[in-house]
Amino acid sequence: DVGNKLDEFGANILIVPQSNSLSLSYGGLAVPSATFDLEELTDQEIAQVWTIPNAANVSIVAPKLLGVADIREQAVLLAGVDFESELRMKPWWQLEGDRPQSDDQALLGSRVAELLGLSLGSEVQVGEQAFQVVAILAETGQQDDDMIFVDLRAAQQALNRPGAISLAEVAALCIACPIEDMVAQIQAVLPQARVTALRQAVTLRMELVGQLTRFSWALSAVVLVIGGLVVLTTMLGAVTERKQEIGVLRAVGYRRRHIINVILSEALLVSALGGVLGWLAGTGAAVILTPMVTQVDLAVSWDAQLALWAVVIAAAVGVLSSIYPATRAARLDPTTALRAL
């Protein structure tokens, strides 16, 4: 669940239209690059992302339409977005006001709001359409501060570009599927687009999940070692307290292997019972406490396979930790043990 949350924290795959660019220098002067053969994407084409074989690993698709709008004699960048997916992909956004709910509402970046002298409740005119400012984005230090965000369909209509998409950001759950596979599958259904993996973001998230996983294994190993030491000291104490009983058993003909079998059988039974009780207590505590103290979306289930592993591992730890006490009990001299009777 931590890995999935990290994957949803911003895009890790970017989809843009295919284009060619040409950079020139003439007379010693650099000429800005010229872009040609640029094809826009459409809503229907972006929807093909949900049809790839690993569609279950696609968490969020956030399409955008970018354009320039003249507002109050200023040229500003207008972005048409699907607010639900956009806000899910950018949970670090802090909004002053309410999130836009309808196609006639707008969200302004902090710098563009200051530049245009706009505040909550102001009206922004884009072409023939008017948008009411319902939220202002706190400063992020990125391009978002200079943009006006409106509903995607409204932006397509205001810019007279129906169905057009400039780019799409994808949050893919890369924990269960390699990012290269996702990119190849999206490229296959969108041959007219250029699909790029943001490898730095993916690598950073995978490394963080790997560190958490290794920490979990280390913590589990420490818990098992502590459990084994507890069983060892408990069984040593039990052997010491039951010297007389062991002496009687040895006196009536019990061999050393019989004593070892008795001690290990008791340890096996108690440890297995402890595994069952531990699984019940641990899972019950997780069911009750998880929604109270964490923000984990996954429901805690009563997993029978986990119960089996709990019992098996508990029994194994108990038996292995009892080998030394059992061997020590089997080596007791019966005459020494019977002197206390």
XYZ file of C-alpha atoms in Angstrom, residues 25-141:
117
model
C 21.630 29.181 -36.997
C 21.808 31.808 -39.714
C 24.489 34.454 -40.029
C 25.872 33.590 -36.641
C 22.475 34.084 -35.005
C 20.603 31.252 -33.327
C 17.083 30.746 -34.663
C 14.556 29.259 -32.185
C 13.632 25.685 -32.945
C 10.690 25.147 -35.262
C 8.266 22.342 -34.520
C 6.487 20.608 -37.382
C 4.482 17.418 -38.001
C 2.831 18.009 -34.611
C -0.288 15.929 -34.101
C -2.642 16.528 -31.188
C -3.969 13.677 -29.128
C -7.683 13.210 -28.497
C -9.854 12.098 -25.606
C -10.633 8.802 -27.332
C -6.956 8.052 -27.882
C -5.996 8.750 -24.262
C -8.829 6.456 -23.157
C -6.954 3.600 -24.870
C -4.527 3.596 -21.935
C -7.170 1.751 -19.919
C -7.243 -1.094 -22.487
C -3.616 -2.239 -22.189
C -2.909 -5.736 -20.779
C -1.686 -4.252 -17.502
C -4.598 -1.840 -17.136
C -4.975 -2.976 -13.527
C -1.643 -1.282 -12.824
C -2.860 2.057 -14.175
C -3.907 4.127 -11.176
C -4.483 7.641 -12.540
C -4.620 9.145 -16.026
C -4.595 12.951 -15.980
C -5.090 14.481 -19.468
C -4.367 18.176 -20.073
C -5.036 20.732 -22.749
C -2.639 23.685 -22.759
C -3.241 26.992 -24.482
C -2.575 30.713 -24.244
C -5.383 33.028 -23.199
C -5.487 36.831 -23.175
C -6.827 37.951 -19.806
C -6.809 41.618 -18.794
C -4.318 42.366 -21.566
C -1.968 39.680 -20.245
C -1.047 36.452 -22.025
C -1.338 33.602 -19.534
C -1.139 29.854 -19.822
C -4.502 28.097 -19.582
C -4.670 24.424 -18.612
C -7.774 22.320 -19.050
C -7.669 19.402 -16.618
C -9.843 16.752 -15.071
C -9.828 18.104 -11.532
C -10.577 14.759 -9.888
C -7.549 13.011 -11.395
C -5.350 16.123 -11.217
C -5.897 16.631 -7.491
C -5.401 12.933 -6.799
C -2.078 12.983 -8.626
C -0.890 16.147 -6.862
C -1.791 15.702 -3.187
C 0.865 18.273 -2.241
C -1.298 21.071 -3.681
C -2.634 23.367 -0.978
C -5.751 25.256 -2.014
C -7.162 28.449 -0.601
C -10.870 28.078 -1.176
C -12.892 25.116 -2.448
C -11.884 22.644 -5.125
C -13.673 23.315 -8.449
C -16.873 21.320 -8.829
C -18.363 22.559 -12.105
C -17.184 23.535 -15.589
C -17.566 27.280 -14.942
C -15.107 27.388 -12.036
C -11.354 28.012 -12.125
C -8.278 27.407 -9.991
C -5.472 29.978 -10.195
C -1.767 29.649 -9.514
C -0.418 32.046 -6.904
C 1.708 34.166 -9.256
C -0.910 34.496 -11.994
C -3.485 35.527 -9.385
C -1.126 38.227 -8.142
C -0.248 39.315 -11.690
C -3.885 39.710 -12.733
C -5.051 41.083 -9.389
C -7.592 38.289 -8.950
C -8.944 36.818 -5.723
C -11.560 34.311 -4.631
C -14.890 35.149 -6.234
C -13.358 37.078 -9.137
C -14.394 36.357 -12.697
C -12.017 35.327 -15.480
C -13.081 35.770 -19.090
C -11.564 33.329 -21.587
C -12.902 33.962 -25.046
C -16.657 33.922 -24.738
C -16.665 31.906 -21.530
C -16.550 33.242 -17.983
C -15.058 31.323 -15.074
C -15.409 32.079 -11.386
C -12.265 31.785 -9.268
C -13.100 29.363 -6.440
C -9.567 28.375 -5.373
C -6.033 29.766 -5.430
C -3.069 27.411 -5.358
C -0.443 28.051 -2.716
C 3.023 28.688 -4.139
C 4.676 25.502 -5.347
C 7.800 26.953 -6.991
